[in-house]
Structure formats: C-alpha cells, structure tokens
Short mmCIF file of C-alpha atoms in Angstrom, two decimals:
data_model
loop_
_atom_site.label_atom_id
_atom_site.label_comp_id
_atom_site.label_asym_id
_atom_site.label_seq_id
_atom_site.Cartn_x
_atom_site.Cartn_y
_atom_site.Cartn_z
CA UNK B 1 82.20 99.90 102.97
CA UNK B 2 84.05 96.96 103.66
CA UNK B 3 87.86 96.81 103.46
CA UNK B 4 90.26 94.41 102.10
CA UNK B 5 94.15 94.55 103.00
CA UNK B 6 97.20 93.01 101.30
CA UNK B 7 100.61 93.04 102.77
CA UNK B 8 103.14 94.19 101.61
CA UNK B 9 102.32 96.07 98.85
CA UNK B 10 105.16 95.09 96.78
CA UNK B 11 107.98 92.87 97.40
CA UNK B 12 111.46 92.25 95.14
CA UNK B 13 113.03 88.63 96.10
CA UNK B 14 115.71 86.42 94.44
CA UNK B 15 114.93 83.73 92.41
CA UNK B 16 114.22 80.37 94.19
CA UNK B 17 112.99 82.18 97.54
CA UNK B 18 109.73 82.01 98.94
CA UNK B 19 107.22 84.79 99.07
CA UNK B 20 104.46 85.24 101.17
CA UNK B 21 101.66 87.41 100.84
CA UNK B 22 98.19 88.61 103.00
CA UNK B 23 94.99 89.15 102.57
CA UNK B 24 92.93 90.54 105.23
CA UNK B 25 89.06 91.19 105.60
CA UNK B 26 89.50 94.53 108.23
CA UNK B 27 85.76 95.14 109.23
CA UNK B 28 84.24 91.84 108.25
CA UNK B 29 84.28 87.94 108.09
CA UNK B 30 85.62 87.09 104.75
CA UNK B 31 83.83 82.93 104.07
CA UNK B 32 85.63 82.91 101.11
CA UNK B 33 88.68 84.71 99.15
CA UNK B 34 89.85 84.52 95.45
CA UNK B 35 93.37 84.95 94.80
CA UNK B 36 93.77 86.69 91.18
CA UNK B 37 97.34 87.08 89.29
CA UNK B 38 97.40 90.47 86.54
CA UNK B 39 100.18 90.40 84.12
CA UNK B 40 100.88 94.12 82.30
CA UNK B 41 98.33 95.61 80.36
CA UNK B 42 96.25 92.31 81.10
CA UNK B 43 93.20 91.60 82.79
CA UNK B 44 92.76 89.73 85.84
CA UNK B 45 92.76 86.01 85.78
CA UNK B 46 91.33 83.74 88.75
CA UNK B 47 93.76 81.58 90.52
CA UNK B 48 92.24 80.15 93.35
CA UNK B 49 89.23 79.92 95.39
CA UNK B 50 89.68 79.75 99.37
CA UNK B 51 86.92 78.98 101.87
CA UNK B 52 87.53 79.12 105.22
CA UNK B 53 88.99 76.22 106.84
CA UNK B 54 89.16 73.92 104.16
CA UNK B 55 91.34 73.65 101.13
CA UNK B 56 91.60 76.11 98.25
CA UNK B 57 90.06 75.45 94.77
CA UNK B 58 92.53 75.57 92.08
CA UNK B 59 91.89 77.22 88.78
CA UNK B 60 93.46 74.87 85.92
CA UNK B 61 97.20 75.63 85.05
CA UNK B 62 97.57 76.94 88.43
CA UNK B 63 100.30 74.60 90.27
CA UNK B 64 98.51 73.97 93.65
CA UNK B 65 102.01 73.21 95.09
CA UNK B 66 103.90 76.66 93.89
CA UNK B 67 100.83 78.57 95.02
CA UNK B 68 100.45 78.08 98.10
CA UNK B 69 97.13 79.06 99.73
CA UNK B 70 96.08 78.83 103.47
CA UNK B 71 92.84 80.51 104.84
CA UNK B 72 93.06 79.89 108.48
CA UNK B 73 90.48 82.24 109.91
CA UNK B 74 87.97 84.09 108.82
CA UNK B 75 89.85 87.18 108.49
CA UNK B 76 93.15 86.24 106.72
CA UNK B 77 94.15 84.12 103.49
CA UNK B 78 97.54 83.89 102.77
CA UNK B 79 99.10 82.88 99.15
CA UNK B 80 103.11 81.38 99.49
CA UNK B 81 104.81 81.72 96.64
CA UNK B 82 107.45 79.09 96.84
CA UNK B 83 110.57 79.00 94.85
CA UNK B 84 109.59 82.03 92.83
CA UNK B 85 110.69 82.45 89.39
CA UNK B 86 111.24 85.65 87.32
CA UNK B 87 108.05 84.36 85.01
CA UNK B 88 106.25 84.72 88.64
CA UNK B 89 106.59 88.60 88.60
CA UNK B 90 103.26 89.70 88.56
CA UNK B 91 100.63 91.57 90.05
CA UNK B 92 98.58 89.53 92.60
CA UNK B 93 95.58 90.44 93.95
CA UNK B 94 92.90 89.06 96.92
CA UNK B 95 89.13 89.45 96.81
CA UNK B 96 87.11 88.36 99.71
CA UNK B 97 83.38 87.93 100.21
CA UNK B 98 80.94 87.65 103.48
CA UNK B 99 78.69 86.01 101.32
CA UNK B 100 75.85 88.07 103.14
CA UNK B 101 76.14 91.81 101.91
CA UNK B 102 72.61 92.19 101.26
CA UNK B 103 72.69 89.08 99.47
CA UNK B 104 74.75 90.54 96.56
CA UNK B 105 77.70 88.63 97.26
CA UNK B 106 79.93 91.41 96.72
CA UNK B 107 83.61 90.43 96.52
CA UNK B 108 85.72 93.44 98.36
CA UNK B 109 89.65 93.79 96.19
CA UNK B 110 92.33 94.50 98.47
CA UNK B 111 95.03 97.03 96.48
CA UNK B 112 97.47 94.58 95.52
CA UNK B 113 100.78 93.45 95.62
CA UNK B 114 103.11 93.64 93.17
CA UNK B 115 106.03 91.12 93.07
CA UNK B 116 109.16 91.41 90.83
CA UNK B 117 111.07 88.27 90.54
CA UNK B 118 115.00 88.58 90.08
CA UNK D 1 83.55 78.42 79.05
CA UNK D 2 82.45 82.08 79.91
CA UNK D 3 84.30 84.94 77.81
CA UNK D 4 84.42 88.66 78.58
CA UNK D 5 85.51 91.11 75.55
CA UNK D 6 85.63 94.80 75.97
CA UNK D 7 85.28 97.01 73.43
CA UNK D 8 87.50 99.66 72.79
CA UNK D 9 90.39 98.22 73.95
CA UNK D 10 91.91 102.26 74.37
CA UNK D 11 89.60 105.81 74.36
CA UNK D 12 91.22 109.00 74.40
CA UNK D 13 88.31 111.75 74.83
CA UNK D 14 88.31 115.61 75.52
CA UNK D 15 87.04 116.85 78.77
CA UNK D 16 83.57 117.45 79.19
CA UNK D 17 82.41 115.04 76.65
CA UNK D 18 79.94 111.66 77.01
CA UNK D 19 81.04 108.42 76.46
CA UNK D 20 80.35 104.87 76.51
CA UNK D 21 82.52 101.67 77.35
CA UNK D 22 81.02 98.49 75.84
CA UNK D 23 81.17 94.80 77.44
CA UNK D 24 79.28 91.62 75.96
CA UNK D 25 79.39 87.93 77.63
CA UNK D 26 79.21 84.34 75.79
CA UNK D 27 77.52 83.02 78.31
CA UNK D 28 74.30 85.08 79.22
CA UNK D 29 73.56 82.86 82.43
CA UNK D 30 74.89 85.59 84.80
CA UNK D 31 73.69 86.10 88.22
CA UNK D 32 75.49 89.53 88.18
CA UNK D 33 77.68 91.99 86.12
CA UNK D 34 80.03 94.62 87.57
CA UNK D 35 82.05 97.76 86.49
CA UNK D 36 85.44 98.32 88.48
CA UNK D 37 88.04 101.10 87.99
CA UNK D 38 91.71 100.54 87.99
CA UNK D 39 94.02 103.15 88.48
CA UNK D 40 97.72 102.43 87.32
CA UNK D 41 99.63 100.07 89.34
CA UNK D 42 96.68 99.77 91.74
CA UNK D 43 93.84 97.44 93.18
CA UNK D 44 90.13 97.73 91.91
CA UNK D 45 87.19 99.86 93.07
CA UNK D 46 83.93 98.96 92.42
CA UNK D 47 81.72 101.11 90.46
CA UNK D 48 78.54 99.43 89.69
CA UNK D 49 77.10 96.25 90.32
CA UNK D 50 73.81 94.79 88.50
CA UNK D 51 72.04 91.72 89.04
CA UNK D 52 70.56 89.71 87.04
CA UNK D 53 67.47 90.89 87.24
CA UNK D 54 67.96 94.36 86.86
CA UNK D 55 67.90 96.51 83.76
CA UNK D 56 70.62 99.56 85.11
CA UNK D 57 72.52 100.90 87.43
CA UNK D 58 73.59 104.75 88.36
CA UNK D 59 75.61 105.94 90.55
CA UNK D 60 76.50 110.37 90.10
CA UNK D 61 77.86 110.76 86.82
CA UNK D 62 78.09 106.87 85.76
CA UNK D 63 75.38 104.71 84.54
CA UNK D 64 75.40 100.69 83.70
CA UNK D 65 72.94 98.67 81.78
CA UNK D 66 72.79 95.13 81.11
CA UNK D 67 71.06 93.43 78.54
CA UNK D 68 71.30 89.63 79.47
CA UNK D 69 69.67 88.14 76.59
CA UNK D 70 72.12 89.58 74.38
CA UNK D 71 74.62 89.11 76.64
CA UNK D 72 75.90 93.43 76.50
CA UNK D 73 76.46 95.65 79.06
CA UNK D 74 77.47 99.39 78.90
CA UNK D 75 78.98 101.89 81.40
CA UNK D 76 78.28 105.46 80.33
CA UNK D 77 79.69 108.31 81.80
CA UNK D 78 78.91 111.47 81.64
CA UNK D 79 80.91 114.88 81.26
CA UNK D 80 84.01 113.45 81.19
CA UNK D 81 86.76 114.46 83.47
CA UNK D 82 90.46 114.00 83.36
CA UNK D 83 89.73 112.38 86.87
CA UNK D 84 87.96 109.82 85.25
CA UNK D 85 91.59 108.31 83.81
CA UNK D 86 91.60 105.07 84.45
CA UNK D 87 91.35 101.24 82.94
CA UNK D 88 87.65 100.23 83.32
CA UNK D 89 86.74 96.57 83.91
CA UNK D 90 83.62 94.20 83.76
CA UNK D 91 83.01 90.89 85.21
CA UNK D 92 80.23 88.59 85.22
CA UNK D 93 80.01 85.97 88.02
CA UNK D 94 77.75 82.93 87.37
CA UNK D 95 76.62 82.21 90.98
CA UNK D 96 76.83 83.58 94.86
CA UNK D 97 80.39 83.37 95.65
CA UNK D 98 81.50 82.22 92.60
CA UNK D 99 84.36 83.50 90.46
CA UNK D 100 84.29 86.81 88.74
CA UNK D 101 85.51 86.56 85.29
CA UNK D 102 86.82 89.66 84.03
CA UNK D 103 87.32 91.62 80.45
CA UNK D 104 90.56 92.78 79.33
CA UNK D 105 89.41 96.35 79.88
CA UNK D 106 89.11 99.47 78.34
CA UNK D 107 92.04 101.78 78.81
CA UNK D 108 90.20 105.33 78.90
CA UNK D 109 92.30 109.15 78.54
CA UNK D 110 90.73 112.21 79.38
CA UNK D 111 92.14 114.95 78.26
CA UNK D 112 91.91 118.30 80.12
#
C-alpha cells in the first residue's frame, strides 16, 4: 500500500521558535494533503487542505499565518509552525491522497508528529 | 455542518468475545465512510473503507456496515483479542478529495 512519512516524529522547542514539520508521499504522487491537529484523548480535527502548487485551504479558527503550509511538489507538504506556543503542543498529523486509487480517493496518514511546546 | 458521534466512548471486553463499535452521521450525504485504528501515541491505519453505495465491508475478523439513510455505521469484530487494543475511529468524507471528518472514537480494552 501506499506510504505516508512525517519527519521528525516528535520535536520539543522553546516557546516563540519556529517548527517545521514533513509530510512525504514515498511511493506515490500525493495532489493533495490535509494537515490534521489531535489534542489528548481527542479526535482528529482538519486544519488545512493543500493541493499541489497552489495555496492551502484553511479550516476556520485555523490562523493561516501561524500555520504555515507549503506543498511544493508532488511528494512533500510541509506545515511551519511559527512562534509556537505551549497551547500549540499537540499531535499533528498529514494525510495525502493521489486522487486516483481506484477511484476511492483514499487518503494515506503518515504516523505523526508529536510536538511539546515549552 | 457534518457531525460524527461514536458510541461507547470506552469498551473493556474479555478475550474471545464479539463486539460492536457504533458510529452515526448528521449529514447522510456521504460519498464514503471509513474505520481507522489508532494505537497510543501513534498515526492511523485504515481498516475499512465503504462507499456510498455499498451495504458492508469485511476484511478477516472485522466487518463494517453502513446504513446511509439512517446515517449508522458499525464495525464488528469478531473473537476479540488483546491485539485488538486500540482507539477505533470513523470518518465520513462528503466528496473525492474532500475532508474526512472524524468521531471522537471509541477507546476499546481487551482483556487477555
């Protein structure tokens, strides 16, 4: 099946630093990616919707300019989280879709990364 | 707005018994619904996936139906094992490459 990276897996920073996470498609071209946050013992909630090449699709309450999202190719999305805050501790993680798996659409999950915020 | 509840919110079973994990949708214009796992502190794997126009889904020991019109879905699984530990999500997406919204998941315990 297809396979979804995120690097690193988890990361500790300071507050008011900038944090910068990946999400790569490994054995397939990935048209779009969602970026999802998980708080503890929640479920996932959508953050943003990134097509290749153009600019991401904000989900409302999602600051477009602390989250920052670039999907340059068609392999690699990468969320920036810019002057991180310890409210910004979460778990974040990346889906990505060829938008041709047998025409199911099938959105591959990479495994995460968690953040902690100090 | 779509909603996703899950129903129990936390199962504790004994090995080697059936179960059932219950999902229901506001919104029963769904082009697909899936069932994910999600081990502690990890990513999701996906378990089932059902369109729209299909009735179930089975996969070895795990089987899904959906019921659009009454906008339910249920994961069964069968003889329980304490493998099977694990927080079990659905999500219904409304279109091709649109957003999955999820459930808040049902927390499940097998005990050996």
């Amino acid at each position: 099946g297809a396979v979804v990276s995120q690097h690193p897996s988890w990361v500790i920073c300071k507050s008011g630093t900038s944090v910068k996470i990946e999400c790569r498609s490994l054995d397939f071209q990935a048209t779009t990616m969602f970026w999802y946050r998980q708080f503890p013992k929640q479920s996932l909630m959508l953050m943003a919707t990134s097509n290749e090449g153009s600019k991401a699709t904000y989900e409302q309450g999602v600051e477009k300019d602390k989250f920052l999202i670039n999907h340059a190719s068609l392999t690699l999305s990468t969320l920036t989280v810019t002057s991180a805050h310890p409210e910004d501790s979460s778990f974040y993680i990346c889906s990505a879709s060829s938008g041709s798996d047998l025409g199911t659409d099938t959105q591959y999950f990479g495994p995460g990364t968690r953040l902690t915020v100090l | 707005k779509q909603e996703v509840t899950q129903i129990p919110a936390a199962l504790s079973v004994p090995e080697g018994e059936n179960l059932v994990l219950n999902c229901s949708f506001t919104d029963s214009a769904i082009y697909n619904l899936q069932w994910f796992r999600q081990d502690p502190g990890k990513g999701l794997t996906s378990l089932l996936l059902i369109q729209s126009s299909q009735r179930e889904q089975t996969s070895g020991r795990l089987n899904a139906s959906l019921d659009k019109s009454s906008g339910r879905s249920t994961l069964y699984i069968a003889a329980s094992q304490p493998g099977d530990s694990a927080t079990y999500l659905c999500a219904v997406t409304r279109g091709a490459l649109s957003r999955l919204t999820f459930g808040e998941g049902t927390q499940l315990t097998v005990n050996p």
